[in-house]
């Protein structure tokens, strides 16, 4: 891999992936829908402003970047927004992915494409067996999951029908510095920092904390993308996950232990969901066996790094 294209490079995982690839002296192009102000020359070689909303636009991007590998991260990834705007989500996550595949088919079928899906493709059923493997039944339970499942099926069709070098990856929950509000860890972290700054009473109001989920640091996730790009088998599907469940309660108590403030937890009945999946985690055996991927960052470090980043942002805002 000499030249990489990261679509959605301005997103949570995209920024970390760009930093990783640049550290290995790989030339990095990135697409974004708007020009960010926080990219430095050291983190990306060229930024291409494009929403990749047509095959022709995608052809133009590929002609400019001439990548060996495409990491297709651009997506509408918020499940709540997907329920509010399912057609927009399907267009962003499925139709635009098909435009990219069609463009690569025209420009060069030798370009390796990592189609980034989601564990939401597996959905949930009472008959589910854990850990979830790449061969588990797909049963998405929200429009976001449907859109990513459809993109994965298109990846399979372009591989089988046109011999293209496409790999579909299904990451589970990832956490770490740079994640926006709307996800459990940054939401908890912002409340803790607000308590530390005296802007919130020393109480965190929560819903159900007993659910168990599969969490991996985003820096380990993007290293998985890199290894799959280098060692993965075309046409295959790979889970990226920790392989073990962690209770939301354990995450919260671990974060509270990292704060000097005396913080209590209160359950708010209004925040309890009518239906909540009790446990959800995947198998990472395939990606480990085929790429030698390993998790190097434990959850405590992830949580500490998130808190420190938000504290730093608070400090910088006062300058």
mmCIF file of C-alpha atoms in Angstrom:
data_model
loop_
_atom_site.group_PDB
_atom_site.id
_atom_site.type_symbol
_atom_site.label_atom_id
_atom_site.label_comp_id
_atom_site.label_asym_id
_atom_site.label_seq_id
_atom_site.Cartn_x
_atom_site.Cartn_y
_atom_site.Cartn_z
ATOM 1 C CA UNK A 1 0.000 0.000 0.000
ATOM 2 C CA UNK A 2 1.607 3.216 -1.219
ATOM 3 C CA UNK A 3 -1.450 5.446 -1.628
ATOM 4 C CA UNK A 4 -4.688 5.255 0.336
ATOM 5 C CA UNK A 5 -8.005 7.036 -0.058
ATOM 6 C CA UNK A 6 -10.118 7.454 3.072
ATOM 7 C CA UNK A 7 -13.679 8.523 2.411
ATOM 8 C CA UNK A 8 -15.165 10.373 5.368
ATOM 9 C CA UNK A 9 -11.654 11.181 6.611
ATOM 10 C CA UNK A 10 -13.009 13.916 8.877
ATOM 11 C CA UNK A 11 -15.019 11.406 10.938
ATOM 12 C CA UNK A 12 -14.210 9.664 14.206
ATOM 13 C CA UNK A 13 -12.390 6.644 12.755
ATOM 14 C CA UNK A 14 -11.186 8.468 9.639
ATOM 15 C CA UNK A 15 -8.959 10.876 11.534
ATOM 16 C CA UNK A 16 -7.306 8.076 13.503
ATOM 17 C CA UNK A 17 -6.817 5.996 10.360
ATOM 18 C CA UNK A 18 -5.208 8.910 8.508
ATOM 19 C CA UNK A 19 -2.800 9.464 11.379
ATOM 20 C CA UNK A 20 -1.888 5.765 11.467
ATOM 21 C CA UNK A 21 -1.269 5.496 7.724
ATOM 22 C CA UNK A 22 0.776 8.703 7.617
ATOM 23 C CA UNK A 23 2.960 7.372 10.433
ATOM 24 C CA UNK A 24 3.821 4.488 8.088
ATOM 25 C CA UNK A 25 4.729 6.853 5.242
ATOM 26 C CA UNK A 26 1.673 5.992 3.180
ATOM 27 C CA UNK A 27 0.346 8.798 0.988
ATOM 28 C CA UNK A 28 -3.145 9.641 2.220
ATOM 29 C CA UNK A 29 -5.964 11.302 0.318
ATOM 30 C CA UNK A 30 -9.248 11.930 2.093
ATOM 31 C CA UNK A 31 -12.736 13.011 1.154
ATOM 32 C CA UNK A 32 -15.011 15.156 3.272
ATOM 33 C CA UNK A 33 -18.264 16.956 2.602
ATOM 34 C CA UNK A 34 -16.878 20.177 4.089
ATOM 35 C CA UNK A 35 -13.418 21.596 4.624
ATOM 36 C CA UNK A 36 -12.284 20.975 8.206
ATOM 37 C CA UNK A 37 -10.105 23.502 10.025
ATOM 38 C CA UNK A 38 -8.211 21.063 12.208
ATOM 39 C CA UNK A 39 -6.287 18.959 9.678
ATOM 40 C CA UNK A 40 -2.552 19.560 9.634
ATOM 41 C CA UNK A 41 -0.157 18.850 6.781
ATOM 42 C CA UNK A 42 1.246 16.004 8.836
ATOM 43 C CA UNK A 43 -2.045 14.108 9.031
ATOM 44 C CA UNK A 44 -3.090 14.029 5.370
ATOM 45 C CA UNK A 45 -1.522 14.707 1.982
ATOM 46 C CA UNK A 46 -4.550 16.014 0.134
ATOM 47 C CA UNK A 47 -8.121 16.715 1.158
ATOM 48 C CA UNK A 48 -10.806 16.381 -1.501
ATOM 49 C CA UNK A 49 -14.087 18.146 -0.772
ATOM 50 C CA UNK A 50 -16.768 15.878 -2.221
ATOM 51 C CA UNK A 51 -19.969 14.219 -1.059
ATOM 52 C CA UNK A 52 -19.449 11.486 -3.677
ATOM 53 C CA UNK A 53 -23.076 11.839 -4.663
ATOM 54 C CA UNK A 54 -22.768 10.340 -8.141
ATOM 55 C CA UNK A 55 -20.718 7.782 -10.038
ATOM 56 C CA UNK A 56 -19.107 10.582 -12.037
ATOM 57 C CA UNK A 57 -18.052 12.416 -8.888
ATOM 58 C CA UNK A 58 -16.543 9.206 -7.513
ATOM 59 C CA UNK A 59 -14.644 8.660 -10.782
ATOM 60 C CA UNK A 60 -13.202 12.154 -10.443
ATOM 61 C CA UNK A 61 -12.078 11.446 -6.871
ATOM 62 C CA UNK A 62 -10.415 8.154 -7.852
ATOM 63 C CA UNK A 63 -8.731 9.755 -10.854
ATOM 64 C CA UNK A 64 -7.294 12.442 -8.590
ATOM 65 C CA UNK A 65 -6.126 10.147 -5.786
ATOM 66 C CA UNK A 66 -5.072 7.072 -7.803
ATOM 67 C CA UNK A 67 -5.279 4.892 -4.656
ATOM 68 C CA UNK A 68 -4.048 1.367 -4.138
ATOM 69 C CA UNK A 69 -6.581 0.958 -1.311
ATOM 70 C CA UNK A 70 -9.863 2.690 -0.512
ATOM 71 C CA UNK A 71 -11.105 2.747 3.077
ATOM 72 C CA UNK A 72 -14.786 3.580 2.631
ATOM 73 C CA UNK A 73 -15.733 5.156 5.955
ATOM 74 C CA UNK A 74 -18.097 7.888 4.744
ATOM 75 C CA UNK A 75 -21.565 7.166 6.125
ATOM 76 C CA UNK A 76 -24.537 8.386 8.103
ATOM 77 C CA UNK A 77 -23.806 6.369 11.237
ATOM 78 C CA UNK A 78 -26.290 7.634 13.815
ATOM 79 C CA UNK A 79 -29.045 5.080 14.464
ATOM 80 C CA UNK A 80 -31.420 7.710 15.871
ATOM 81 C CA UNK A 81 -31.009 9.879 12.765
ATOM 82 C CA UNK A 82 -31.540 6.813 10.607
ATOM 83 C CA UNK A 83 -34.995 6.334 12.135
ATOM 84 C CA UNK A 84 -35.783 10.002 11.455
ATOM 85 C CA UNK A 85 -34.448 10.010 7.893
ATOM 86 C CA UNK A 86 -34.325 6.428 6.609
ATOM 87 C CA UNK A 87 -34.247 7.344 2.912
ATOM 88 C CA UNK A 88 -31.343 9.771 3.385
ATOM 89 C CA UNK A 89 -29.492 7.129 5.398
ATOM 90 C CA UNK A 90 -30.017 4.504 2.697
ATOM 91 C CA UNK A 91 -28.830 6.916 0.017
ATOM 92 C CA UNK A 92 -25.710 7.874 2.009
ATOM 93 C CA UNK A 93 -24.768 4.363 3.084
ATOM 94 C CA UNK A 94 -25.928 2.147 0.233
ATOM 95 C CA UNK A 95 -26.430 4.129 -2.967
ATOM 96 C CA UNK A 96 -23.237 6.156 -2.561
ATOM 97 C CA UNK A 97 -21.343 2.947 -1.820
ATOM 98 C CA UNK A 98 -22.662 1.514 -5.075
ATOM 99 C CA UNK A 99 -21.505 4.666 -6.894
ATOM 100 C CA UNK A 100 -18.022 4.087 -5.455
ATOM 101 C CA UNK A 101 -17.995 0.439 -6.555
ATOM 102 C CA UNK A 102 -19.143 1.426 -10.059
ATOM 103 C CA UNK A 103 -16.458 4.100 -10.252
ATOM 104 C CA UNK A 104 -13.734 1.683 -9.156
ATOM 105 C CA UNK A 105 -14.983 -0.845 -11.704
ATOM 106 C CA UNK A 106 -14.519 1.812 -14.394
ATOM 107 C CA UNK A 107 -11.183 3.218 -13.187
ATOM 108 C CA UNK A 108 -9.430 0.036 -12.015
ATOM 109 C CA UNK A 109 -10.769 -3.257 -10.731
ATOM 110 C CA UNK A 110 -7.419 -3.842 -9.006
ATOM 111 C CA UNK A 111 -8.077 -1.193 -6.351
ATOM 112 C CA UNK A 112 -8.637 -2.904 -3.012
ATOM 113 C CA UNK A 113 -11.769 -1.542 -1.323
ATOM 114 C CA UNK A 114 -12.573 -1.955 2.354
ATOM 115 C CA UNK A 115 -16.316 -1.524 2.647
ATOM 116 C CA UNK A 116 -16.911 -0.581 6.271
ATOM 117 C CA UNK A 117 -20.176 -2.022 7.542
ATOM 118 C CA UNK A 118 -21.429 -2.433 11.096
ATOM 119 C CA UNK A 119 -22.353 -4.985 13.722
ATOM 120 C CA UNK A 120 -25.853 -3.498 13.374
ATOM 121 C CA UNK A 121 -26.181 -5.700 10.283
ATOM 122 C CA UNK A 122 -26.590 -8.722 12.573
ATOM 123 C CA UNK A 123 -29.430 -7.103 14.487
ATOM 124 C CA UNK A 124 -30.937 -9.267 17.197
ATOM 125 C CA UNK A 125 -33.244 -12.192 17.773
ATOM 126 C CA UNK A 126 -33.985 -14.291 20.830
ATOM 127 C CA UNK A 127 -32.444 -17.273 19.061
ATOM 128 C CA UNK A 128 -29.081 -15.532 18.549
ATOM 129 C CA UNK A 129 -25.967 -17.363 19.634
ATOM 130 C CA UNK A 130 -22.940 -15.532 21.007
ATOM 131 C CA UNK A 131 -20.299 -14.638 20.153
ATOM 132 C CA UNK A 132 -21.566 -13.440 16.778
ATOM 133 C CA UNK A 133 -19.467 -14.778 13.900
ATOM 134 C CA UNK A 134 -19.226 -13.621 10.297
ATOM 135 C CA UNK A 135 -21.583 -16.482 9.374
ATOM 136 C CA UNK A 136 -24.314 -15.472 11.844
ATOM 137 C CA UNK A 137 -27.703 -14.611 10.385
ATOM 138 C CA UNK A 138 -28.278 -10.996 9.367
ATOM 139 C CA UNK A 139 -31.396 -9.538 10.958
ATOM 140 C CA UNK A 140 -30.990 -5.735 11.191
ATOM 141 C CA UNK A 141 -33.505 -4.027 13.459
ATOM 142 C CA UNK A 142 -33.132 -0.399 12.338
ATOM 143 C CA UNK A 143 -32.718 1.501 9.026
ATOM 144 C CA UNK A 144 -29.012 2.064 9.640
ATOM 145 C CA UNK A 145 -28.414 -1.678 9.961
ATOM 146 C CA UNK A 146 -30.467 -2.308 6.820
ATOM 147 C CA UNK A 147 -28.418 0.247 4.866
ATOM 148 C CA UNK A 148 -25.120 -1.320 5.937
ATOM 149 C CA UNK A 149 -26.368 -4.847 5.261
ATOM 150 C CA UNK A 150 -27.372 -3.736 1.764
ATOM 151 C CA UNK A 151 -23.931 -2.213 1.179
ATOM 152 C CA UNK A 152 -22.372 -5.493 2.276
ATOM 153 C CA UNK A 153 -24.539 -7.445 -0.152
ATOM 154 C CA UNK A 154 -23.514 -5.074 -2.953
ATOM 155 C CA UNK A 155 -19.862 -5.662 -2.024
ATOM 156 C CA UNK A 156 -20.482 -9.394 -2.440
ATOM 157 C CA UNK A 157 -22.171 -8.860 -5.814
ATOM 158 C CA UNK A 158 -19.354 -6.697 -7.209
ATOM 159 C CA UNK A 159 -16.772 -9.232 -6.021
ATOM 160 C CA UNK A 160 -18.600 -12.222 -7.476
ATOM 161 C CA UNK A 161 -19.938 -10.531 -10.605
ATOM 162 C CA UNK A 162 -16.964 -8.415 -11.635
ATOM 163 C CA UNK A 163 -14.025 -9.967 -9.788
ATOM 164 C CA UNK A 164 -13.366 -6.781 -7.849
ATOM 165 C CA UNK A 165 -11.079 -6.700 -4.826
ATOM 166 C CA UNK A 166 -13.620 -5.824 -2.138
ATOM 167 C CA UNK A 167 -13.636 -6.788 1.537
ATOM 168 C CA UNK A 168 -16.529 -6.033 3.881
ATOM 169 C CA UNK A 169 -15.727 -5.250 7.535
ATOM 170 C CA UNK A 170 -18.207 -5.248 10.417
ATOM 171 C CA UNK A 171 -16.826 -3.296 13.382
ATOM 172 C CA UNK A 172 -18.589 -3.447 16.737
ATOM 173 C CA UNK A 173 -18.722 -0.537 19.210
ATOM 174 C CA UNK A 174 -15.574 1.552 19.187
ATOM 175 C CA UNK A 175 -14.624 4.245 21.663
ATOM 176 C CA UNK A 176 -11.773 6.667 22.189
ATOM 177 C CA UNK A 177 -10.658 10.275 21.727
ATOM 178 C CA UNK A 178 -12.542 12.296 19.144
ATOM 179 C CA UNK A 179 -15.946 10.619 19.457
ATOM 180 C CA UNK A 180 -18.840 13.082 19.403
ATOM 181 C CA UNK A 181 -21.710 13.313 21.841
ATOM 182 C CA UNK A 182 -24.591 10.943 21.206
ATOM 183 C CA UNK A 183 -22.627 7.842 22.170
ATOM 184 C CA UNK A 184 -22.454 6.380 25.653
ATOM 185 C CA UNK A 185 -18.798 7.047 26.567
ATOM 186 C CA UNK A 186 -18.533 10.695 25.437
ATOM 187 C CA UNK A 187 -21.954 11.401 26.960
ATOM 188 C CA UNK A 188 -20.798 10.070 30.340
ATOM 189 C CA UNK A 189 -17.453 11.861 29.996
ATOM 190 C CA UNK A 190 -19.010 15.258 29.305
ATOM 191 C CA UNK A 191 -21.238 14.901 32.361
ATOM 192 C CA UNK A 192 -18.252 14.007 34.550
ATOM 193 C CA UNK A 193 -16.261 17.003 33.316
ATOM 194 C CA UNK A 194 -19.282 19.265 33.849
ATOM 195 C CA UNK A 195 -19.465 18.000 37.431
ATOM 196 C CA UNK A 196 -15.741 18.637 37.905
ATOM 197 C CA UNK A 197 -16.213 22.214 36.653
ATOM 198 C CA UNK A 198 -19.226 22.822 38.916
ATOM 199 C CA UNK A 199 -21.672 23.180 36.050
ATOM 200 C CA UNK A 200 -23.701 20.113 37.042
ATOM 201 C CA UNK A 201 -24.759 18.641 40.344
ATOM 202 C CA UNK A 202 -22.576 15.627 41.286
ATOM 203 C CA UNK A 203 -25.209 13.220 40.011
ATOM 204 C CA UNK A 204 -25.300 11.312 36.736
ATOM 205 C CA UNK A 205 -28.783 10.330 35.634
ATOM 206 C CA UNK A 206 -28.828 7.036 33.732
ATOM 207 C CA UNK A 207 -31.078 4.426 32.198
ATOM 208 C CA UNK A 208 -30.346 0.710 32.122
ATOM 209 C CA UNK A 209 -26.692 0.049 32.953
ATOM 210 C CA UNK A 210 -26.858 -3.740 32.998
ATOM 211 C CA UNK A 211 -26.632 -4.207 29.208
ATOM 212 C CA UNK A 212 -23.398 -5.815 28.015
ATOM 213 C CA UNK A 213 -21.750 -4.637 24.803
ATOM 214 C CA UNK A 214 -18.547 -5.208 22.838
ATOM 215 C CA UNK A 215 -16.143 -2.210 23.065
ATOM 216 C CA UNK A 216 -12.793 -1.695 21.316
ATOM 217 C CA UNK A 217 -10.573 1.380 21.178
ATOM 218 C CA UNK A 218 -10.865 3.195 17.852
ATOM 219 C CA UNK A 219 -7.070 3.136 17.464
ATOM 220 C CA UNK A 220 -7.146 -0.652 17.559
ATOM 221 C CA UNK A 221 -10.076 -0.665 15.138
ATOM 222 C CA UNK A 222 -8.245 1.405 12.504
ATOM 223 C CA UNK A 223 -5.159 -0.753 12.894
ATOM 224 C CA UNK A 224 -7.482 -3.650 12.105
ATOM 225 C CA UNK A 225 -8.553 -1.852 8.928
ATOM 226 C CA UNK A 226 -4.895 -1.445 7.960
ATOM 227 C CA UNK A 227 -4.101 -5.120 8.554
ATOM 228 C CA UNK A 228 -7.183 -6.304 6.676
ATOM 229 C CA UNK A 229 -6.176 -4.073 3.757
ATOM 230 C CA UNK A 230 -2.733 -5.671 3.768
ATOM 231 C CA UNK A 231 -3.525 -9.294 4.600
ATOM 232 C CA UNK A 232 -7.252 -9.828 4.181
ATOM 233 C CA UNK A 233 -8.716 -12.097 1.501
ATOM 234 C CA UNK A 234 -10.842 -10.411 -1.145
ATOM 235 C CA UNK A 235 -14.518 -11.236 -1.058
ATOM 236 C CA UNK A 236 -14.369 -12.044 2.645
ATOM 237 C CA UNK A 237 -16.158 -10.497 5.633
ATOM 238 C CA UNK A 238 -14.368 -9.697 8.891
ATOM 239 C CA UNK A 239 -15.667 -8.764 12.319
ATOM 240 C CA UNK A 240 -13.598 -6.255 14.292
ATOM 241 C CA UNK A 241 -14.386 -6.476 17.984
ATOM 242 C CA UNK A 242 -13.018 -7.274 21.430
ATOM 243 C CA UNK A 243 -14.641 -10.695 21.563
ATOM 244 C CA UNK A 244 -16.004 -10.150 25.067
ATOM 245 C CA UNK A 245 -18.965 -8.329 26.635
ATOM 246 C CA UNK A 246 -18.574 -5.369 28.996
ATOM 247 C CA UNK A 247 -21.396 -3.971 31.132
ATOM 248 C CA UNK A 248 -22.277 -0.307 30.608
ATOM 249 C CA UNK A 249 -22.257 -0.058 34.396
ATOM 250 C CA UNK A 250 -18.601 -1.112 34.513
ATOM 251 C CA UNK A 251 -17.692 1.576 31.968
ATOM 252 C CA UNK A 252 -19.403 4.264 34.009
ATOM 253 C CA UNK A 253 -17.888 3.225 37.341
ATOM 254 C CA UNK A 254 -14.445 3.040 35.721
ATOM 255 C CA UNK A 255 -14.855 6.597 34.428
ATOM 256 C CA UNK A 256 -16.058 7.871 37.782
ATOM 257 C CA UNK A 257 -12.997 6.301 39.442
ATOM 258 C CA UNK A 258 -10.826 8.458 37.154
ATOM 259 C CA UNK A 259 -12.403 11.657 38.494
ATOM 260 C CA UNK A 260 -11.492 13.457 41.733
ATOM 261 C CA UNK A 261 -15.155 14.421 42.197
ATOM 262 C CA UNK A 262 -17.565 12.543 44.449
ATOM 263 C CA UNK A 263 -20.195 11.427 41.953
ATOM 264 C CA UNK A 264 -23.357 9.441 42.533
ATOM 265 C CA UNK A 265 -25.568 7.620 40.045
ATOM 266 C CA UNK A 266 -29.345 7.838 39.842
ATOM 267 C CA UNK A 267 -31.592 5.755 37.610
ATOM 268 C CA UNK A 268 -34.124 7.821 35.667
ATOM 269 C CA UNK A 269 -37.181 5.687 34.749
ATOM 270 C CA UNK A 270 -37.773 7.939 31.723
ATOM 271 C CA UNK A 271 -34.421 6.838 30.301
ATOM 272 C CA UNK A 272 -35.218 3.133 30.495
ATOM 273 C CA UNK A 273 -35.976 1.609 27.102
ATOM 274 C CA UNK A 274 -39.084 -0.556 26.693
ATOM 275 C CA UNK A 275 -36.907 -3.212 25.047
ATOM 276 C CA UNK A 276 -33.163 -3.420 25.625
ATOM 277 C CA UNK A 277 -30.881 -6.150 24.304
ATOM 278 C CA UNK A 278 -29.247 -7.691 27.406
ATOM 279 C CA UNK A 279 -25.991 -8.893 25.821
ATOM 280 C CA UNK A 280 -24.254 -8.390 22.469
ATOM 281 C CA UNK A 281 -20.707 -9.299 21.472
ATOM 282 C CA UNK A 282 -18.808 -10.716 18.539
ATOM 283 C CA UNK A 283 -16.090 -13.176 17.645
ATOM 284 C CA UNK A 284 -12.738 -11.834 16.455
ATOM 285 C CA UNK A 285 -11.199 -15.256 15.734
ATOM 286 C CA UNK A 286 -11.205 -14.830 11.949
ATOM 287 C CA UNK A 287 -9.445 -11.462 11.826
ATOM 288 C CA UNK A 288 -6.874 -12.598 14.388
ATOM 289 C CA UNK A 289 -6.143 -15.845 12.561
ATOM 290 C CA UNK A 290 -5.864 -14.263 9.109
ATOM 291 C CA UNK A 291 -4.178 -10.924 9.899
ATOM 292 C CA UNK A 292 -2.578 -11.340 13.369
ATOM 293 C CA UNK A 293 -4.576 -8.352 14.606
ATOM 294 C CA UNK A 294 -4.574 -7.775 18.354
ATOM 295 C CA UNK A 295 -6.042 -5.275 20.774
ATOM 296 C CA UNK A 296 -3.298 -3.186 22.349
ATOM 297 C CA UNK A 297 -5.310 -0.530 24.204
ATOM 298 C CA UNK A 298 -7.337 -1.604 27.233
ATOM 299 C CA UNK A 299 -10.647 -0.004 28.156
ATOM 300 C CA UNK A 300 -9.293 1.927 31.129
ATOM 301 C CA UNK A 301 -6.792 3.731 28.930
ATOM 302 C CA UNK A 302 -9.512 4.461 26.361
ATOM 303 C CA UNK A 303 -11.736 5.982 29.041
ATOM 304 C CA UNK A 304 -8.892 7.975 30.562
ATOM 305 C CA UNK A 305 -7.901 9.362 27.155
ATOM 306 C CA UNK A 306 -11.500 10.425 26.457
ATOM 307 C CA UNK A 307 -11.761 12.256 29.783
ATOM 308 C CA UNK A 308 -8.390 13.953 29.328
ATOM 309 C CA UNK A 309 -9.324 15.130 25.849
ATOM 310 C CA UNK A 310 -12.559 16.730 27.066
ATOM 311 C CA UNK A 311 -10.771 18.354 30.019
ATOM 312 C CA UNK A 312 -8.194 19.755 27.610
ATOM 313 C CA UNK A 313 -10.927 21.135 25.351
ATOM 314 C CA UNK A 314 -12.467 22.847 28.372
ATOM 315 C CA UNK A 315 -9.093 24.390 29.255
ATOM 316 C CA UNK A 316 -8.426 25.584 25.705
ATOM 317 C CA UNK A 317 -11.842 27.258 25.514
ATOM 318 C CA UNK A 318 -10.815 29.511 28.424
ATOM 319 C CA UNK A 319 -7.649 30.779 26.652
#
